[in-house]
Structures are given as C-alpha cells and as structure tokens.
Coordinates of C-alpha atoms and ligand atoms in Angstrom, one line a residue:
M857 CA 7.1 -9.0 22.8
A858 CA 10.4 -9.3 21.0
T859 CA 10.5 -9.2 17.2
P860 CA 11.1 -12.8 16.1
S861 CA 14.8 -13.5 15.4
L862 CA 15.3 -15.4 12.2
V863 CA 17.1 -18.6 13.0
D864 CA 18.9 -18.5 9.7
G865 CA 18.2 -15.5 7.5
E866 CA 19.7 -17.0 4.4
S867 CA 17.7 -20.2 4.5
A868 CA 14.7 -18.3 5.6
A869 CA 15.1 -16.0 2.7
A870 CA 15.6 -18.9 0.3
S871 CA 12.7 -20.8 1.7
L872 CA 10.4 -17.8 1.6
F873 CA 11.1 -16.7 -2.0
D874 CA 11.8 -19.9 -3.9
G875 CA 14.9 -18.5 -5.5
E876 CA 13.4 -15.1 -6.2
T877 CA 15.1 -13.4 -3.2
A878 CA 16.2 -10.5 -5.5
A879 CA 12.6 -9.5 -6.2
R880 CA 11.2 -8.7 -2.8
E881 CA 11.8 -7.8 0.8
V882 CA 10.0 -8.9 3.9
R883 CA 10.2 -7.1 7.2
V884 CA 8.7 -8.6 10.3
F885 CA 7.2 -6.8 13.2
S886 CA 6.1 -7.9 16.6
D887 CA 2.8 -6.0 16.7
P888 CA 0.6 -3.8 14.6
D889 CA 1.9 -0.6 16.2
E890 CA 5.5 -1.3 15.2
L891 CA 4.3 -2.3 11.8
A892 CA 2.4 0.9 11.4
E893 CA 5.3 3.0 12.6
A894 CA 7.7 1.4 10.1
A895 CA 5.1 1.7 7.3
A896 CA 4.7 5.4 8.1
D897 CA 8.4 5.9 8.0
L898 CA 8.6 4.1 4.6
V899 CA 5.8 6.3 3.2
L900 CA 7.6 9.4 4.4
E901 CA 10.8 8.2 2.9
A902 CA 9.1 7.5 -0.5
A903 CA 7.5 11.0 -0.3
Q904 CA 10.8 12.7 0.4
E905 CA 12.5 10.9 -2.5
A906 CA 9.6 11.6 -5.0
I907 CA 9.3 15.2 -4.0
A908 CA 13.0 15.8 -4.3
A909 CA 13.1 14.1 -7.7
R910 CA 9.9 15.1 -9.3
G911 CA 8.3 17.8 -7.1
A912 CA 5.3 15.7 -6.2
F913 CA 4.4 12.5 -4.5
R914 CA 1.7 10.3 -6.0
I915 CA 0.4 7.6 -3.7
A916 CA -2.4 5.1 -4.0
L917 CA -3.9 4.3 -0.6
A918 CA -5.0 0.9 0.5
G919 CA -8.4 0.3 1.9
G920 CA -9.7 -2.1 4.6
S921 CA -8.8 -1.8 8.2
T922 CA -5.1 -2.5 8.6
P923 CA -3.9 0.7 7.0
R924 CA -5.9 2.9 9.4
R925 CA -3.2 2.7 12.1
L926 CA -0.6 3.6 9.5
Y927 CA -2.6 6.6 8.4
Q928 CA -3.0 7.7 12.0
K929 CA 0.7 7.4 12.4
L930 CA 1.3 9.7 9.4
A931 CA -1.1 12.2 10.8
A932 CA 0.6 12.0 14.2
L933 CA 4.0 12.6 12.6
A934 CA 2.5 15.7 10.9
A935 CA 1.1 16.9 14.1
S936 CA 4.4 16.4 16.0
R937 CA 6.1 18.3 13.1
E938 CA 3.7 21.2 13.6
K939 CA 4.6 21.3 17.3
G940 CA 8.3 20.8 16.5
T941 CA 8.4 17.8 18.9
G942 CA 9.0 14.1 18.5
A943 CA 10.8 14.6 15.2
L944 CA 12.1 11.3 13.8
S945 CA 15.8 11.5 13.4
S946 CA 17.3 11.1 9.9
D947 CA 19.6 8.6 11.5
P948 CA 18.3 5.1 10.6
S949 CA 19.5 3.5 13.8
A950 CA 17.8 6.3 15.9
A951 CA 14.6 5.6 14.0
S952 CA 14.7 1.9 14.7
A953 CA 15.6 2.7 18.3
M954 CA 12.7 5.2 18.5
S955 CA 10.4 2.5 17.3
G956 CA 11.6 0.5 20.3
T957 CA 12.8 -2.5 18.4
E958 CA 14.9 -3.6 15.5
T959 CA 12.9 -4.7 12.5
D960 CA 14.0 -7.9 10.9
T961 CA 14.9 -7.6 7.3
I962 CA 15.5 -11.1 5.9
P963 CA 19.1 -11.2 4.6
G964 CA 19.8 -12.5 1.1
I965 CA 17.7 -9.8 -0.5
D966 CA 19.3 -8.1 -3.5
A967 CA 20.6 -4.7 -2.2
E968 CA 19.2 -2.9 -5.3
T969 CA 15.6 -3.8 -4.3
K970 CA 16.2 -2.9 -0.7
V971 CA 14.2 0.2 0.2
R972 CA 16.3 2.2 2.6
D973 CA 14.8 1.9 6.1
S974 CA 15.8 5.3 7.4
G975 CA 13.7 7.4 9.6
A976 CA 12.6 10.2 7.3
S977 CA 12.3 13.4 9.1
P978 CA 8.6 14.6 9.6
A979 CA 9.8 17.8 8.0
S980 CA 10.0 15.8 4.7
A981 CA 6.2 15.0 4.9
R982 CA 5.5 18.2 2.8
F983 CA 1.9 17.1 2.4
E984 CA 1.2 20.1 0.1
A985 CA 3.1 18.2 -2.6
W986 CA 1.1 14.9 -2.1
H987 CA -1.4 13.7 -4.7
V988 CA -3.6 11.0 -3.1
F989 CA -5.4 8.3 -5.0
F990 CA -7.1 5.1 -4.0
G991 CA -6.2 1.6 -5.0
D992 CA -9.9 0.6 -4.8
E993 CA -13.2 1.5 -3.4
R994 CA -16.3 -0.2 -2.2
F995 CA -19.5 0.8 -4.1
V996 CA -20.8 3.0 -1.3
P997 CA -21.1 6.8 -0.7
P998 CA -18.1 8.6 0.7
D999 CA -19.6 8.9 4.2
H1000 CA -20.5 5.2 4.4
P1001 CA -18.8 3.2 7.2
D1002 CA -17.4 0.8 4.6
S1003 CA -15.9 3.6 2.4
N1004 CA -12.1 3.4 2.0
Y1005 CA -12.2 7.1 1.4
R1006 CA -14.0 7.7 4.6
M1007 CA -11.4 5.6 6.6
A1008 CA -8.5 7.5 5.0
R1009 CA -10.2 10.9 5.5
E1010 CA -10.9 10.2 9.2
A1011 CA -7.4 8.7 9.9
L1012 CA -5.3 11.0 7.8
L1013 CA -6.7 13.4 5.2
D1014 CA -8.6 15.5 7.8
H1015 CA -5.4 16.0 9.8
V1016 CA -2.8 17.0 7.3
G1017 CA -2.5 19.8 4.7
I1018 CA -3.0 17.9 1.4
P1019 CA -4.9 20.3 -0.9
A1020 CA -8.4 19.0 -1.5
A1021 CA -7.8 19.3 -5.3
Q1022 CA -5.0 16.8 -4.8
V1023 CA -7.1 14.1 -3.2
H1024 CA -8.8 11.9 -5.8
R1025 CA -11.4 9.6 -4.3
I1026 CA -13.2 7.0 -6.4
E1027 CA -16.6 8.6 -6.7
A1028 CA -18.6 5.5 -6.1
D1029 CA -21.7 7.6 -5.4
A1030 CA -21.9 9.1 -8.9
G1031 CA -23.1 6.7 -11.5
S1032 CA -23.0 3.0 -12.4
P1033 CA -20.0 0.9 -11.6
G1034 CA -18.8 1.2 -15.2
E1035 CA -19.3 5.0 -15.2
V1036 CA -17.4 5.3 -11.9
A1037 CA -14.5 3.2 -13.2
K1038 CA -14.4 5.2 -16.4
R1039 CA -14.4 8.5 -14.6
Y1040 CA -11.7 7.4 -12.3
A1041 CA -9.5 6.3 -15.2
A1042 CA -10.0 9.7 -16.8
T1043 CA -9.0 11.4 -13.5
I1044 CA -5.8 9.3 -13.4
S1045 CA -5.1 10.0 -17.1
R1046 CA -5.5 13.8 -16.5
E1047 CA -3.5 13.9 -13.3
F1048 CA -0.6 11.9 -14.7
D1049 CA -0.9 13.7 -18.1
L1050 CA -1.0 10.3 -19.8
R1051 CA -0.8 9.8 -23.6
A1052 CA -3.1 7.2 -25.1
G1053 CA -2.2 3.7 -23.9
E1054 CA 0.4 5.0 -21.3
L1055 CA 0.2 3.7 -17.8
P1056 CA 0.5 5.9 -14.7
R1057 CA 3.5 5.3 -12.5
F1058 CA 2.7 5.8 -8.9
D1059 CA 5.5 6.6 -6.6
L1060 CA 3.9 4.3 -4.0
V1061 CA 1.0 1.9 -4.0
L1062 CA 0.0 0.7 -0.6
L1063 CA -1.8 -2.7 -0.5
G1064 CA -3.4 -5.0 1.9
M1065 CA -4.4 -8.6 1.3
G1066 CA -7.3 -10.7 2.4
A1067 CA -7.2 -14.3 3.7
D1068 CA -8.3 -15.4 0.2
G1069 CA -5.3 -13.7 -1.4
H1070 CA -7.2 -10.7 -2.9
T1071 CA -5.5 -7.4 -3.0
A1072 CA -7.1 -4.0 -3.7
S1073 CA -10.4 -5.3 -5.1
L1074 CA -8.7 -7.9 -7.3
F1075 CA -10.6 -10.9 -5.9
P1076 CA -10.1 -14.5 -7.0
G1077 CA -12.4 -15.6 -9.8
T1078 CA -13.5 -12.1 -10.8
T1079 CA -13.3 -10.3 -14.1
A1080 CA -11.0 -7.7 -12.6
L1081 CA -8.1 -10.2 -12.9
D1082 CA -8.4 -10.2 -16.6
A1083 CA -8.4 -6.5 -17.4
A1084 CA -7.4 -5.7 -21.0
P1085 CA -3.9 -4.3 -21.6
G1086 CA -3.9 -0.6 -21.1
E1087 CA -7.0 -0.6 -18.8
T1088 CA -6.1 1.3 -15.6
V1089 CA -9.4 1.1 -13.6
V1090 CA -12.1 -1.6 -13.7
C1091 CA -15.3 -2.3 -11.9
T1092 CA -16.0 -5.8 -10.8
W1093 CA -18.9 -7.8 -9.3
V1094 CA -17.6 -9.8 -6.3
E1095 CA -20.0 -12.7 -5.8
K1096 CA -18.7 -13.6 -2.3
L1097 CA -19.5 -10.1 -1.1
S1098 CA -22.5 -9.6 -3.3
A1099 CA -21.1 -6.2 -4.1
W1100 CA -19.6 -4.1 -6.8
R1101 CA -16.0 -2.9 -6.4
V1102 CA -13.8 -0.5 -8.4
T1103 CA -10.1 -1.1 -8.5
L1104 CA -6.8 -0.3 -10.1
T1105 CA -5.6 -3.1 -12.4
F1106 CA -2.6 -5.2 -12.0
E1107 CA -0.9 -3.3 -14.8
V1108 CA -1.2 0.0 -12.9
I1109 CA -0.1 -1.5 -9.6
N1110 CA 2.9 -3.3 -11.2
A1111 CA 4.0 -0.1 -12.9
A1112 CA 4.6 1.6 -9.5
R1113 CA 8.1 2.6 -8.3
L1114 CA 7.4 1.1 -4.9
I1115 CA 4.7 -1.3 -3.8
V1116 CA 4.2 -1.9 -0.1
F1117 CA 2.0 -4.6 1.4
V1118 CA 0.9 -4.0 5.0
L1119 CA -0.2 -7.3 6.4
S1120 CA -1.5 -8.2 9.9
G1121 CA -3.8 -10.9 11.1
P1122 CA -3.1 -14.6 11.4
E1123 CA -5.9 -15.5 9.0
K1124 CA -3.6 -14.3 6.2
L1125 CA -0.8 -16.8 7.0
V1126 CA -1.7 -19.4 4.5
A1127 CA -2.3 -16.9 1.7
F1128 CA 0.9 -15.0 2.5
G1129 CA 2.9 -18.3 2.4
S1130 CA 1.5 -19.0 -1.0
V1131 CA 2.2 -15.5 -2.3
L1132 CA 5.8 -15.8 -1.1
H1133 CA 6.2 -19.2 -2.9
G1134 CA 4.8 -17.7 -6.1
T1135 CA 1.5 -19.5 -6.2
A1136 CA 0.4 -17.5 -9.1
S1137 CA -3.3 -18.4 -8.7
L1138 CA -3.7 -15.9 -5.8
P1139 CA -4.2 -12.3 -7.0
A1140 CA -1.7 -10.9 -4.5
A1141 CA 0.9 -13.2 -6.0
K1142 CA 0.5 -11.4 -9.3
V1143 CA 1.8 -8.2 -7.8
R1144 CA 5.3 -8.0 -9.2
P1145 CA 6.6 -4.6 -10.0
A1146 CA 7.8 -4.3 -13.6
D1147 CA 10.6 -1.9 -12.6
G1148 CA 10.2 -1.1 -9.0
S1149 CA 10.5 -2.4 -5.4
L1150 CA 8.2 -4.7 -3.5
V1151 CA 8.2 -4.6 0.2
F1152 CA 6.1 -6.7 2.6
L1153 CA 5.6 -5.2 6.0
V1154 CA 4.3 -8.2 8.0
E1155 CA 3.1 -8.8 11.5
E1156 CA 4.9 -11.9 12.8
G1157 CA 1.7 -14.0 13.0
V1158 CA 1.4 -13.8 9.2
L1159 CA 4.9 -15.1 8.5
P1160 CA 5.2 -18.8 7.6
R1161 CA 6.5 -20.6 10.7
A1162 CA 9.6 -21.7 8.9
A1163 CA 10.8 -18.1 8.7
R1164 CA 10.2 -17.0 12.2
Ligands
LIG1976 C1 -10.6 -3.3 0.6 C2 -9.1 -3.4 0.5 C3 -8.7 -4.8 0.5 C4 -8.0 -4.9 1.9 C5 -7.9 -6.4 2.3 C6 -7.3 -6.5 3.7 O1 -11.2 -2.4 0.0 O2 -11.1 -4.1 1.4 O3 -8.6 -2.7 -0.5 O4 -7.9 -5.2 -0.5 O5 -6.7 -4.4 1.8 O6 -9.3 -6.8 2.3 O7 -8.2 -5.8 4.6 P1 -7.8 -5.7 6.1 O8 -6.6 -4.8 6.1 O9 -9.0 -5.1 6.7 O10 -7.4 -7.1 6.6

C-alpha cells in the first residue's frame, strides 16, 4: 500500500501544528514494518552522532508493544552487520529505496529541527558504546509478560553486544514503588554524573502513546504529571489500571537531545490529533523538548484525515 501523499504539505503542516511547524516533524508510513525500519534507522543515526560527539549513546527505551518491531529491526541490523550483509547504505536515497518506499516528511518544518533521515550504516551501531535506560516500567518482575524490560531484552538486548553493566532496568521487583523510583533516580544520577538538581540529557528518548494520550507512564489524572522540579523519576498509582508504574518525569524527557514518538494503531488517532494541535491537557502534548528535536513516526492510520 502506497504511503499517503500529502495533498498540500504546507497546509497539512500548518493545520497539523497550529503555527508551531518549527517545533516538530511528522513522518508518515504505510505500515508498521516501514515505520519500524525508519525508526531503527533514526536510532542508529542518533547513536552514530552521539558516539562520535561524546563517546557514548544514552537512550531511554519505550515500553508497550509498538516498539518491539523497532527493537527487532535494530537486532536484525546488528546481525546483518555481523554477517557483513544487508548493510544499509550511508546514502539517504538508497536507504529510503531499501525501505521500499519514500517516507513523507511534512514540508514547512524548520530545517534546524529536521533530523537527518539518512540510512546510518549498521557499522555505526557500535552497541558496546550504548547505555540503555527505560522510560518507564510496570510494577512487575523482569521476567513478567508485562515487563517492558523483558520485551526489550527479548527483542533487542539478548541479540546485541551491549555490556550488561550498561543496561539499566527499572528494578520493579526490588522494594516499594517509592524505593524503586528513588533507586532508579540514583542510578541515573550516577550514570550521568549529575550534580545536585542537574537533569540528565538523554541522546534519545523513545516514546509511545496510548489512546488516552499517556506517554511513558505519565497518565492523565495521575500524580506523575505534577512531579516537583528536579525530580527525575517518580512512581505513580494508575487507577484505570489498578497498578503502580515507575516513570521518567516530563522534565527529564524534555531535556533530551532527540525525542521520537513511534505511533501505530488507529485507536490513537484522536489523541494524536489533539497532541498536534497542542491540547495541553493530554500528557503526550506536554512533551516539548527544551533544546532538542521532536519527531513523530506515525503509521498513516494515526494521522488526522486532513493531513493524509
Ligand atoms: C507502557 C509504555 C506506554 C506505551 C503506550 C503505547 O509501559 O505501556 O511506556 O507509554 O508506550 O501505552 O503502547 P503500545 O505501543 O502498546 O500501543
């Protein structure tokens, strides 16, 4: 199925962002596989840049189900690199050709915020320089079917050479929700070598979004939305789930160099439309990088009809 062509990119951009076209970029894909391929490419690009600039790549993984395909793509790229086959070209046009379709970037986006969509070579993966964190975690053991850590381990971490000491799961099996959040905040502080009150700056924060506009475990109507300034990790009771969650705060997410939403599923259409139009009441609409880039990688069914 062809990627939707934008009837009029400019008007689509304007209608999508209500005048904030400079802040964000939306890329539309025909199906989850193309979305995952482009997301993997973007992650590798971010890794390549971070490692070149700072010698390390610090990423916060998203949970839920959508990212699984992305993580599997990353693992597959690593495997193809090992075999020396299927290397992605460093030529952007080849990369989009290899993904079998053009991706639509909505014109009218400020060039500075545009994240280069070039096919990073798998050779740039350099997983040994990756430091993996989690944007949030369910309050379950690491081998529980609902564990975000388990999903990432099965889809990616078990298949690539990231040193175990550089994988920082949220240890939801060790203590009360408050203790778990406190311990994870201490881990982040140590790993980023933070001074008191300083925020960590992730190279990349991957996010999903629920139909209710939650992201990470920042759910509507929960205390997590009102974390105190300087708080990096909080635990929160989610009434609708009757469950505890542990999550990075908005402050930490918004401090990132690059924030990438990976969205698929038509049930998110209404929420995504609100987020694009800046309906601040939805948690995902509060994700606005202080000094970074924000990219939405969206399956076409999630895009408001006006922009297809
Ligand atoms: C979680 C996630 C959460 C997720 C959304 C979307 O722990 O559930 O962090 O924010 O990204 O619920 O989930 P899907 O990708 O499964 O739709």
